[in-house]
Amino acid sequence: MGLYYSLYEWYNPLYLSDPALYVQEIMLPQLRDIVNTYQPSVLWGDGCLDYPSYFWDTPNFLSWLFNQSPVCDKIVINDRWGNDTLWTHGGFFVAELGWPNPDTFRGHKWEECKGMAWSFGLNRMENSSHYWTPSMLVNRLVWIVSKGGNFLLDVGPTADGRIIPTMQTNLLAMGAWLKVNGEAIYDTYPWKVNNETTNTGVEVFYTYYNETGSTLYAHCTKWPGPVLTLSLPVPSSDSEITYLGLDAPPLKFTYAKDQGLQIQIPYLTVDELPALYVYVLKI
């Protein structure tokens, strides 16, 4: 179980009048209480931008968390414990709305957080034009995972606990895509090259699995057409290429150093497509 905690409260009278006293009398006691009571595996700090970590007294709290708390052997934290800890300290770093570029994290564990629209909670002022579509969300998931990240997608319920239909539609669509292509996402790693764009303008992202042999997944963000030409993968003599979710024989392909890997894509009607949005080949 993971817990979110905002270090500051925008409208708490004590925070507004005496933030240092607020830290000692409200924030730190609350943090210790939720850790002792709920014993989370992940503690996700936020709301730290106003002050550095020494003001929030988070170094002392985190020392207790990792050495004396009931979850000291399993707890994982992010990097939002002061405006001096962002992308510097923490079990994993957090990008938000595409910033900063995760390439700057240099291999550190990371995730990107975003809401389904521009707001993290349910915002009644937002309409359908503000919401990301299923295609946009699946493409973002693939982009993040290809760079070694985790996708933290916020779902904001109504006051009475309902999930609005637009959010339901997005979640169901992402679930349907993952049901077909989940093996190209879960437990995978970034490949040596993140992506390439083919000579026909198809952007392809790569993920890699190496537990039972070397398996490369090519995520095509557009329908590749009758032949997909990839310049980066080099097949071996016993390589096999399949289309994830398609109950069919392996795909035919040829490889030449000066021509790349040329894969013959079967003709499929919309009804025959295993999944929409991103089309995945297993190499």
PDB file of C-alpha atoms in Angstrom:
ATOM      1  CA  MET A   1       0.000   0.000   0.000  1.00  0.00           C
ATOM      2  CA  GLY A   2       1.184   3.507  -0.780  1.00  0.00           C
ATOM      3  CA  LEU A   3       0.260   6.747   0.977  1.00  0.00           C
ATOM      4  CA  TYR A   4       0.386  10.317  -0.309  1.00  0.00           C
ATOM      5  CA  TYR A   5       1.174  13.162   2.078  1.00  0.00           C
ATOM      6  CA  SER A   6       1.364  16.872   1.292  1.00  0.00           C
ATOM      7  CA  LEU A   7       3.887  18.558   3.572  1.00  0.00           C
ATOM      8  CA  TYR A   8       2.047  21.838   3.511  1.00  0.00           C
ATOM      9  CA  GLU A   9      -1.619  22.730   3.693  1.00  0.00           C
ATOM     10  CA  TRP A  10      -2.350  25.818   1.646  1.00  0.00           C
ATOM     11  CA  TYR A  11      -5.111  27.137   3.874  1.00  0.00           C
ATOM     12  CA  ASN A  12      -4.212  25.762   7.287  1.00  0.00           C
ATOM     13  CA  PRO A  13      -4.249  28.821   9.586  1.00  0.00           C
ATOM     14  CA  LEU A  14      -1.161  27.687  11.476  1.00  0.00           C
ATOM     15  CA  TYR A  15       0.777  27.114   8.234  1.00  0.00           C
ATOM     16  CA  LEU A  16      -0.167  30.603   7.070  1.00  0.00           C
ATOM     17  CA  SER A  17       0.760  32.288  10.346  1.00  0.00           C
ATOM     18  CA  ASP A  18       3.688  30.211  11.616  1.00  0.00           C
ATOM     19  CA  PRO A  19       4.912  27.553   9.186  1.00  0.00           C
ATOM     20  CA  ALA A  20       7.772  26.443  11.443  1.00  0.00           C
ATOM     21  CA  LEU A  21       5.337  25.719  14.279  1.00  0.00           C
ATOM     22  CA  TYR A  22       3.032  23.981  11.807  1.00  0.00           C
ATOM     23  CA  VAL A  23       5.850  21.604  10.858  1.00  0.00           C
ATOM     24  CA  GLN A  24       6.496  20.564  14.461  1.00  0.00           C
ATOM     25  CA  GLU A  25       2.919  20.453  15.755  1.00  0.00           C
ATOM     26  CA  ILE A  26       0.957  19.174  12.759  1.00  0.00           C
ATOM     27  CA  MET A  27       3.039  17.857   9.868  1.00  0.00           C
ATOM     28  CA  LEU A  28       5.595  15.680  11.673  1.00  0.00           C
ATOM     29  CA  PRO A  29       3.106  14.161  14.157  1.00  0.00           C
ATOM     30  CA  GLN A  30       0.754  13.359  11.275  1.00  0.00           C
ATOM     31  CA  LEU A  31       3.521  11.714   9.256  1.00  0.00           C
ATOM     32  CA  ARG A  32       4.564   9.503  12.157  1.00  0.00           C
ATOM     33  CA  ASP A  33       0.935   8.654  12.883  1.00  0.00           C
ATOM     34  CA  ILE A  34       0.087   7.487   9.366  1.00  0.00           C
ATOM     35  CA  VAL A  35       3.280   5.423   9.176  1.00  0.00           C
ATOM     36  CA  ASN A  36       2.638   3.753  12.542  1.00  0.00           C
ATOM     37  CA  THR A  37      -1.062   3.220  11.859  1.00  0.00           C
ATOM     38  CA  TYR A  38      -1.116   2.130   8.225  1.00  0.00           C
ATOM     39  CA  GLN A  39       2.450   0.865   7.717  1.00  0.00           C
ATOM     40  CA  PRO A  40       2.724   1.739   3.998  1.00  0.00           C
ATOM     41  CA  SER A  41       5.239   0.297   1.561  1.00  0.00           C
ATOM     42  CA  VAL A  42       5.470   3.596  -0.333  1.00  0.00           C
ATOM     43  CA  LEU A  43       5.383   7.091   1.170  1.00  0.00           C
ATOM     44  CA  TRP A  44       4.870   9.735  -1.512  1.00  0.00           C
ATOM     45  CA  GLY A  45       5.770  13.204  -0.259  1.00  0.00           C
ATOM     46  CA  ASP A  46       4.573  16.368  -1.985  1.00  0.00           C
ATOM     47  CA  GLY A  47       4.049  20.072  -1.412  1.00  0.00           C
ATOM     48  CA  CYS A  48       7.673  20.804  -0.518  1.00  0.00           C
ATOM     49  CA  LEU A  49       8.523  23.704  -2.812  1.00  0.00           C
ATOM     50  CA  ASP A  50       8.193  26.533  -0.299  1.00  0.00           C
ATOM     51  CA  TYR A  51      11.182  25.531   1.833  1.00  0.00           C
ATOM     52  CA  PRO A  52      14.307  23.323   1.873  1.00  0.00           C
ATOM     53  CA  SER A  53      14.397  20.006   3.684  1.00  0.00           C
ATOM     54  CA  TYR A  54      15.986  21.380   6.882  1.00  0.00           C
ATOM     55  CA  PHE A  55      12.989  23.687   7.367  1.00  0.00           C
ATOM     56  CA  TRP A  56      10.550  20.782   6.970  1.00  0.00           C
ATOM     57  CA  ASP A  57      12.777  18.726   9.324  1.00  0.00           C
ATOM     58  CA  THR A  58      12.446  15.841   6.880  1.00  0.00           C
ATOM     59  CA  PRO A  59      16.043  14.588   7.299  1.00  0.00           C
ATOM     60  CA  ASN A  60      15.221  13.718  10.939  1.00  0.00           C
ATOM     61  CA  PHE A  61      11.861  12.229   9.985  1.00  0.00           C
ATOM     62  CA  LEU A  62      13.391  10.115   7.224  1.00  0.00           C
ATOM     63  CA  SER A  63      16.137   8.949   9.564  1.00  0.00           C
ATOM     64  CA  TRP A  64      13.426   7.653  11.908  1.00  0.00           C
ATOM     65  CA  LEU A  65      11.499   6.189   8.955  1.00  0.00           C
ATOM     66  CA  PHE A  66      14.444   4.147   7.669  1.00  0.00           C
ATOM     67  CA  ASN A  67      15.922   3.137  11.021  1.00  0.00           C
ATOM     68  CA  GLN A  68      13.225   2.922  13.700  1.00  0.00           C
ATOM     69  CA  SER A  69       9.777   2.921  12.108  1.00  0.00           C
ATOM     70  CA  PRO A  70       7.719  -0.298  11.744  1.00  0.00           C
ATOM     71  CA  VAL A  71       8.300  -0.169   7.972  1.00  0.00           C
ATOM     72  CA  CYS A  72      12.048   0.548   8.024  1.00  0.00           C
ATOM     73  CA  ASP A  73      12.852  -2.681   6.147  1.00  0.00           C
ATOM     74  CA  LYS A  74      10.444  -2.148   3.244  1.00  0.00           C
ATOM     75  CA  ILE A  75       9.593   1.539   2.855  1.00  0.00           C
ATOM     76  CA  VAL A  76      10.229   3.330  -0.455  1.00  0.00           C
ATOM     77  CA  ILE A  77      10.061   7.116  -0.829  1.00  0.00           C
ATOM     78  CA  ASN A  78      10.084   9.642  -3.641  1.00  0.00           C
ATOM     79  CA  ASP A  79      12.137  12.833  -3.868  1.00  0.00           C
ATOM     80  CA  ARG A  80       9.720  15.543  -2.651  1.00  0.00           C
ATOM     81  CA  TRP A  81      10.936  16.263   0.877  1.00  0.00           C
ATOM     82  CA  GLY A  82      12.218  19.814   0.373  1.00  0.00           C
ATOM     83  CA  ASN A  83      12.960  22.063  -2.557  1.00  0.00           C
ATOM     84  CA  ASP A  84      16.591  20.937  -2.326  1.00  0.00           C
ATOM     85  CA  THR A  85      15.816  17.198  -2.652  1.00  0.00           C
ATOM     86  CA  LEU A  86      13.992  17.214  -6.008  1.00  0.00           C
ATOM     87  CA  TRP A  87      15.694  14.829  -8.492  1.00  0.00           C
ATOM     88  CA  THR A  88      18.585  14.526  -6.040  1.00  0.00           C
ATOM     89  CA  HIS A  89      17.517  12.352  -3.089  1.00  0.00           C
ATOM     90  CA  GLY A  90      14.896   9.623  -2.861  1.00  0.00           C
ATOM     91  CA  GLY A  91      14.294   6.021  -3.810  1.00  0.00           C
ATOM     92  CA  PHE A  92      12.701   7.231  -7.020  1.00  0.00           C
ATOM     93  CA  PHE A  93      12.497  10.594  -8.753  1.00  0.00           C
ATOM     94  CA  VAL A  94       9.256  12.150  -9.994  1.00  0.00           C
ATOM     95  CA  ALA A  95       8.615  13.878 -13.293  1.00  0.00           C
ATOM     96  CA  GLU A  96       5.358  15.764 -13.740  1.00  0.00           C
ATOM     97  CA  LEU A  97       3.649  16.583 -17.023  1.00  0.00           C
ATOM     98  CA  GLY A  98       6.808  15.736 -18.949  1.00  0.00           C
ATOM     99  CA  TRP A  99       9.204  17.811 -16.857  1.00  0.00           C
ATOM    100  CA  PRO A 100      12.044  17.399 -16.251  1.00  0.00           C
ATOM    101  CA  ASN A 101      13.279  15.183 -19.059  1.00  0.00           C
ATOM    102  CA  PRO A 102      13.882  11.753 -17.461  1.00  0.00           C
ATOM    103  CA  ASP A 103      17.039  11.353 -19.528  1.00  0.00           C
ATOM    104  CA  THR A 104      18.642  13.625 -16.903  1.00  0.00           C
ATOM    105  CA  PHE A 105      17.970  11.035 -14.166  1.00  0.00           C
ATOM    106  CA  ARG A 106      20.940   8.938 -15.370  1.00  0.00           C
ATOM    107  CA  GLY A 107      19.453   5.526 -14.676  1.00  0.00           C
ATOM    108  CA  HIS A 108      17.849   6.369 -11.311  1.00  0.00           C
ATOM    109  CA  LYS A 109      14.401   4.855 -10.639  1.00  0.00           C
ATOM    110  CA  TRP A 110      11.672   7.312 -11.660  1.00  0.00           C
ATOM    111  CA  GLU A 111       8.012   7.750 -12.452  1.00  0.00           C
ATOM    112  CA  GLU A 112       5.846  10.330 -14.172  1.00  0.00           C
ATOM    113  CA  CYS A 113       2.681  11.525 -12.470  1.00  0.00           C
ATOM    114  CA  LYS A 114      -0.256  13.226 -14.170  1.00  0.00           C
ATOM    115  CA  GLY A 115      -4.000  13.511 -14.042  1.00  0.00           C
ATOM    116  CA  MET A 116      -6.284  12.404 -16.852  1.00  0.00           C
ATOM    117  CA  ALA A 117      -6.811  16.076 -17.687  1.00  0.00           C
ATOM    118  CA  TRP A 118      -4.800  19.078 -16.451  1.00  0.00           C
ATOM    119  CA  SER A 119      -5.977  18.729 -12.849  1.00  0.00           C
ATOM    120  CA  PHE A 120      -5.022  15.906 -10.521  1.00  0.00           C
ATOM    121  CA  GLY A 121      -8.353  15.761  -8.735  1.00  0.00           C
ATOM    122  CA  LEU A 122     -11.768  15.953 -10.343  1.00  0.00           C
ATOM    123  CA  ASN A 123     -12.193  19.478 -11.719  1.00  0.00           C
ATOM    124  CA  ARG A 124     -15.763  20.318 -12.688  1.00  0.00           C
ATOM    125  CA  MET A 125     -14.521  23.201 -14.831  1.00  0.00           C
ATOM    126  CA  GLU A 126     -12.748  20.794 -17.176  1.00  0.00           C
ATOM    127  CA  ASN A 127     -14.595  19.419 -20.183  1.00  0.00           C
ATOM    128  CA  SER A 128     -13.920  16.613 -22.656  1.00  0.00           C
ATOM    129  CA  SER A 129     -11.424  18.727 -24.608  1.00  0.00           C
ATOM    130  CA  HIS A 130      -9.145  18.852 -21.544  1.00  0.00           C
ATOM    131  CA  TYR A 131      -9.012  15.081 -21.069  1.00  0.00           C
ATOM    132  CA  TRP A 132      -6.368  12.869 -22.593  1.00  0.00           C
ATOM    133  CA  THR A 133      -7.772  10.226 -24.926  1.00  0.00           C
ATOM    134  CA  PRO A 134      -7.060   6.478 -24.550  1.00  0.00           C
ATOM    135  CA  SER A 135      -4.630   6.716 -27.475  1.00  0.00           C
ATOM    136  CA  MET A 136      -2.718   9.556 -25.811  1.00  0.00           C
ATOM    137  CA  LEU A 137      -2.529   7.692 -22.495  1.00  0.00           C
ATOM    138  CA  VAL A 138      -1.361   4.396 -24.018  1.00  0.00           C
ATOM    139  CA  ASN A 139       1.261   6.217 -26.077  1.00  0.00           C
ATOM    140  CA  ARG A 140       2.447   8.023 -22.960  1.00  0.00           C
ATOM    141  CA  LEU A 141       2.649   4.754 -21.052  1.00  0.00           C
ATOM    142  CA  VAL A 142       4.827   3.245 -23.773  1.00  0.00           C
ATOM    143  CA  TRP A 143       7.061   6.327 -23.903  1.00  0.00           C
ATOM    144  CA  ILE A 144       7.573   6.245 -20.118  1.00  0.00           C
ATOM    145  CA  VAL A 145       8.255   2.508 -19.870  1.00  0.00           C
ATOM    146  CA  SER A 146      10.678   2.619 -22.791  1.00  0.00           C
ATOM    147  CA  LYS A 147      12.719   5.078 -20.697  1.00  0.00           C
ATOM    148  CA  GLY A 148      12.578   2.854 -17.602  1.00  0.00           C
ATOM    149  CA  GLY A 149       9.850   4.746 -15.743  1.00  0.00           C
ATOM    150  CA  ASN A 150       6.580   4.030 -13.985  1.00  0.00           C
ATOM    151  CA  PHE A 151       3.331   5.773 -14.956  1.00  0.00           C
ATOM    152  CA  LEU A 152       1.388   7.178 -11.984  1.00  0.00           C
ATOM    153  CA  LEU A 153      -2.011   8.126 -13.406  1.00  0.00           C
ATOM    154  CA  ASP A 154      -4.269  10.046 -11.048  1.00  0.00           C
ATOM    155  CA  VAL A 155      -7.988   9.210 -10.924  1.00  0.00           C
ATOM    156  CA  GLY A 156     -10.103  11.775  -9.088  1.00  0.00           C
ATOM    157  CA  PRO A 157     -13.443  10.563  -7.709  1.00  0.00           C
ATOM    158  CA  THR A 158     -16.509  12.703  -7.135  1.00  0.00           C
ATOM    159  CA  ALA A 159     -17.436  13.789  -3.612  1.00  0.00           C
ATOM    160  CA  ASP A 160     -19.551  10.645  -3.201  1.00  0.00           C
ATOM    161  CA  GLY A 161     -16.831   8.323  -4.481  1.00  0.00           C
ATOM    162  CA  ARG A 162     -17.857   7.805  -8.108  1.00  0.00           C
ATOM    163  CA  ILE A 163     -15.487   7.682 -11.065  1.00  0.00           C
ATOM    164  CA  ILE A 164     -16.906   9.748 -13.915  1.00  0.00           C
ATOM    165  CA  PRO A 165     -17.564   8.010 -17.275  1.00  0.00           C
ATOM    166  CA  THR A 166     -14.696   9.740 -19.111  1.00  0.00           C
ATOM    167  CA  MET A 167     -12.190   8.375 -16.616  1.00  0.00           C
ATOM    168  CA  GLN A 168     -13.851   4.952 -16.685  1.00  0.00           C
ATOM    169  CA  THR A 169     -13.569   4.859 -20.477  1.00  0.00           C
ATOM    170  CA  ASN A 170      -9.875   5.709 -20.355  1.00  0.00           C
ATOM    171  CA  LEU A 171      -9.119   3.114 -17.677  1.00  0.00           C
ATOM    172  CA  LEU A 172     -11.048   0.372 -19.473  1.00  0.00           C
ATOM    173  CA  ALA A 173      -9.322   1.172 -22.763  1.00  0.00           C
ATOM    174  CA  MET A 174      -5.872   1.083 -21.147  1.00  0.00           C
ATOM    175  CA  GLY A 175      -6.784  -2.189 -19.417  1.00  0.00           C
ATOM    176  CA  ALA A 176      -7.898  -3.732 -22.712  1.00  0.00           C
ATOM    177  CA  TRP A 177      -4.615  -2.714 -24.355  1.00  0.00           C
ATOM    178  CA  LEU A 178      -2.569  -4.102 -21.454  1.00  0.00           C
ATOM    179  CA  LYS A 179      -4.502  -7.373 -21.513  1.00  0.00           C
ATOM    180  CA  VAL A 180      -3.068  -7.951 -24.990  1.00  0.00           C
ATOM    181  CA  ASN A 181       0.305  -6.214 -24.682  1.00  0.00           C
ATOM    182  CA  GLY A 182       1.104  -6.382 -20.980  1.00  0.00           C
ATOM    183  CA  GLU A 183       4.117  -8.638 -21.466  1.00  0.00           C
ATOM    184  CA  ALA A 184       5.781  -5.792 -23.396  1.00  0.00           C
ATOM    185  CA  ILE A 185       5.272  -3.471 -20.399  1.00  0.00           C
ATOM    186  CA  TYR A 186       5.456  -5.370 -17.111  1.00  0.00           C
ATOM    187  CA  ASP A 187       8.928  -6.404 -15.886  1.00  0.00           C
ATOM    188  CA  THR A 188      10.601  -4.944 -18.972  1.00  0.00           C
ATOM    189  CA  TYR A 189      13.628  -2.670 -19.176  1.00  0.00           C
ATOM    190  CA  PRO A 190      14.827   0.075 -21.483  1.00  0.00           C
ATOM    191  CA  TRP A 191      16.738  -1.230 -24.466  1.00  0.00           C
ATOM    192  CA  LYS A 192      20.124   0.170 -25.508  1.00  0.00           C
ATOM    193  CA  VAL A 193      18.263   2.603 -27.794  1.00  0.00           C
ATOM    194  CA  ASN A 194      14.983   4.144 -26.719  1.00  0.00           C
ATOM    195  CA  ASN A 195      13.276   4.644 -30.063  1.00  0.00           C
ATOM    196  CA  GLU A 196      13.597   5.217 -33.780  1.00  0.00           C
ATOM    197  CA  THR A 197      11.471   6.673 -36.565  1.00  0.00           C
ATOM    198  CA  THR A 198      11.125   4.533 -39.678  1.00  0.00           C
ATOM    199  CA  ASN A 199      11.497   5.745 -43.250  1.00  0.00           C
ATOM    200  CA  THR A 200       7.688   5.841 -43.468  1.00  0.00           C
ATOM    201  CA  GLY A 201       7.337   8.054 -40.402  1.00  0.00           C
ATOM    202  CA  VAL A 202       6.343   5.430 -37.828  1.00  0.00           C
ATOM    203  CA  GLU A 203       7.803   6.161 -34.395  1.00  0.00           C
ATOM    204  CA  VAL A 204       8.806   2.918 -32.708  1.00  0.00           C
ATOM    205  CA  PHE A 205       9.634   2.587 -29.005  1.00  0.00           C
ATOM    206  CA  TYR A 206      11.533  -0.373 -27.589  1.00  0.00           C
ATOM    207  CA  THR A 207      11.270  -2.348 -24.361  1.00  0.00           C
ATOM    208  CA  TYR A 208      13.405  -5.319 -23.424  1.00  0.00           C
ATOM    209  CA  TYR A 209      12.923  -8.521 -21.420  1.00  0.00           C
ATOM    210  CA  ASN A 210      15.840 -10.775 -20.544  1.00  0.00           C
ATOM    211  CA  GLU A 211      14.706 -13.311 -17.944  1.00  0.00           C
ATOM    212  CA  THR A 212      14.207 -16.287 -20.281  1.00  0.00           C
ATOM    213  CA  GLY A 213      16.342 -15.200 -23.195  1.00  0.00           C
ATOM    214  CA  SER A 214      16.625 -11.946 -25.074  1.00  0.00           C
ATOM    215  CA  THR A 215      13.246 -10.569 -26.118  1.00  0.00           C
ATOM    216  CA  LEU A 216      12.787  -7.171 -27.712  1.00  0.00           C
ATOM    217  CA  TYR A 217       9.417  -5.472 -28.109  1.00  0.00           C
ATOM    218  CA  ALA A 218       8.828  -2.903 -30.835  1.00  0.00           C
ATOM    219  CA  HIS A 219       5.902  -0.579 -30.061  1.00  0.00           C
ATOM    220  CA  CYS A 220       4.606   1.039 -33.263  1.00  0.00           C
ATOM    221  CA  THR A 221       2.730   4.249 -32.514  1.00  0.00           C
ATOM    222  CA  LYS A 222       1.095   4.203 -35.949  1.00  0.00           C
ATOM    223  CA  TRP A 223      -0.046   1.346 -38.157  1.00  0.00           C
ATOM    224  CA  PRO A 224       3.189   0.291 -39.890  1.00  0.00           C
ATOM    225  CA  GLY A 225       1.707  -0.680 -43.240  1.00  0.00           C
ATOM    226  CA  PRO A 226       2.588  -3.798 -45.243  1.00  0.00           C
ATOM    227  CA  VAL A 227       6.318  -3.678 -44.405  1.00  0.00           C
ATOM    228  CA  LEU A 228       7.940  -2.326 -41.261  1.00  0.00           C
ATOM    229  CA  THR A 229      11.627  -1.510 -41.674  1.00  0.00           C
ATOM    230  CA  LEU A 230      13.670  -1.196 -38.481  1.00  0.00           C
ATOM    231  CA  SER A 231      17.265  -0.019 -38.608  1.00  0.00           C
ATOM    232  CA  LEU A 232      18.318  -0.911 -35.052  1.00  0.00           C
ATOM    233  CA  PRO A 233      17.444  -4.543 -34.162  1.00  0.00           C
ATOM    234  CA  VAL A 234      19.760  -7.223 -35.550  1.00  0.00           C
ATOM    235  CA  PRO A 235      18.103 -10.666 -35.563  1.00  0.00           C
ATOM    236  CA  SER A 236      19.971 -13.897 -34.977  1.00  0.00           C
ATOM    237  CA  SER A 237      19.681 -17.018 -37.105  1.00  0.00           C
ATOM    238  CA  ASP A 238      16.947 -18.417 -34.870  1.00  0.00           C
ATOM    239  CA  SER A 239      15.018 -15.185 -34.265  1.00  0.00           C
ATOM    240  CA  GLU A 240      11.249 -15.233 -34.504  1.00  0.00           C
ATOM    241  CA  ILE A 241       8.917 -12.261 -34.818  1.00  0.00           C
ATOM    242  CA  THR A 242       5.276 -12.327 -33.761  1.00  0.00           C
ATOM    243  CA  TYR A 243       2.494  -9.798 -33.513  1.00  0.00           C
ATOM    244  CA  LEU A 244       1.312  -9.670 -29.901  1.00  0.00           C
ATOM    245  CA  GLY A 245      -2.262 -10.823 -29.489  1.00  0.00           C
ATOM    246  CA  LEU A 246      -2.554 -12.211 -33.007  1.00  0.00           C
ATOM    247  CA  ASP A 247      -3.225 -15.942 -33.262  1.00  0.00           C
ATOM    248  CA  ALA A 248      -1.167 -16.507 -36.382  1.00  0.00           C
ATOM    249  CA  PRO A 249       2.176 -17.984 -37.502  1.00  0.00           C
ATOM    250  CA  PRO A 250       5.343 -15.917 -36.963  1.00  0.00           C
ATOM    251  CA  LEU A 251       5.807 -12.992 -39.317  1.00  0.00           C
ATOM    252  CA  LYS A 252       8.119 -13.260 -42.304  1.00  0.00           C
ATOM    253  CA  PHE A 253      11.171 -11.013 -42.331  1.00  0.00           C
ATOM    254  CA  THR A 254      14.489 -10.366 -44.001  1.00  0.00           C
ATOM    255  CA  TYR A 255      17.604  -8.667 -42.726  1.00  0.00           C
ATOM    256  CA  ALA A 256      20.504  -7.006 -44.485  1.00  0.00           C
ATOM    257  CA  LYS A 257      22.974  -4.639 -42.878  1.00  0.00           C
ATOM    258  CA  ASP A 258      22.355  -1.940 -45.463  1.00  0.00           C
ATOM    259  CA  GLN A 259      18.575  -2.408 -45.557  1.00  0.00           C
ATOM    260  CA  GLY A 260      17.719  -3.143 -41.943  1.00  0.00           C
ATOM    261  CA  LEU A 261      15.152  -5.546 -40.573  1.00  0.00           C
ATOM    262  CA  GLN A 262      12.178  -5.710 -42.938  1.00  0.00           C
ATOM    263  CA  ILE A 263       9.093  -7.302 -41.400  1.00  0.00           C
ATOM    264  CA  GLN A 264       6.015  -8.257 -43.391  1.00  0.00           C
ATOM    265  CA  ILE A 265       2.897  -7.058 -41.579  1.00  0.00           C
ATOM    266  CA  PRO A 266      -0.318  -8.994 -42.232  1.00  0.00           C
ATOM    267  CA  TYR A 267      -3.354  -7.238 -43.635  1.00  0.00           C
ATOM    268  CA  LEU A 268      -5.897  -6.893 -40.839  1.00  0.00           C
ATOM    269  CA  THR A 269      -9.321  -5.339 -40.687  1.00  0.00           C
ATOM    270  CA  VAL A 270     -10.214  -3.155 -37.721  1.00  0.00           C
ATOM    271  CA  ASP A 271     -12.164  -6.051 -36.221  1.00  0.00           C
ATOM    272  CA  GLU A 272      -9.122  -8.305 -36.461  1.00  0.00           C
ATOM    273  CA  LEU A 273      -6.745  -5.956 -34.656  1.00  0.00           C
ATOM    274  CA  PRO A 274      -5.774  -7.454 -31.254  1.00  0.00           C
ATOM    275  CA  ALA A 275      -5.556  -3.957 -29.745  1.00  0.00           C
ATOM    276  CA  LEU A 276      -5.757  -0.328 -30.795  1.00  0.00           C
ATOM    277  CA  TYR A 277      -3.506   2.724 -30.351  1.00  0.00           C
ATOM    278  CA  VAL A 278      -0.052   1.086 -30.289  1.00  0.00           C
ATOM    279  CA  TYR A 279       0.841  -2.084 -32.232  1.00  0.00           C
ATOM    280  CA  VAL A 280       3.468  -4.334 -30.676  1.00  0.00           C
ATOM    281  CA  LEU A 281       5.841  -6.821 -32.283  1.00  0.00           C
ATOM    282  CA  LYS A 282       7.818  -9.376 -30.278  1.00  0.00           C
ATOM    283  CA  ILE A 283      11.299 -10.023 -31.633  1.00  0.00           C
TER     284      ILE A 283
END
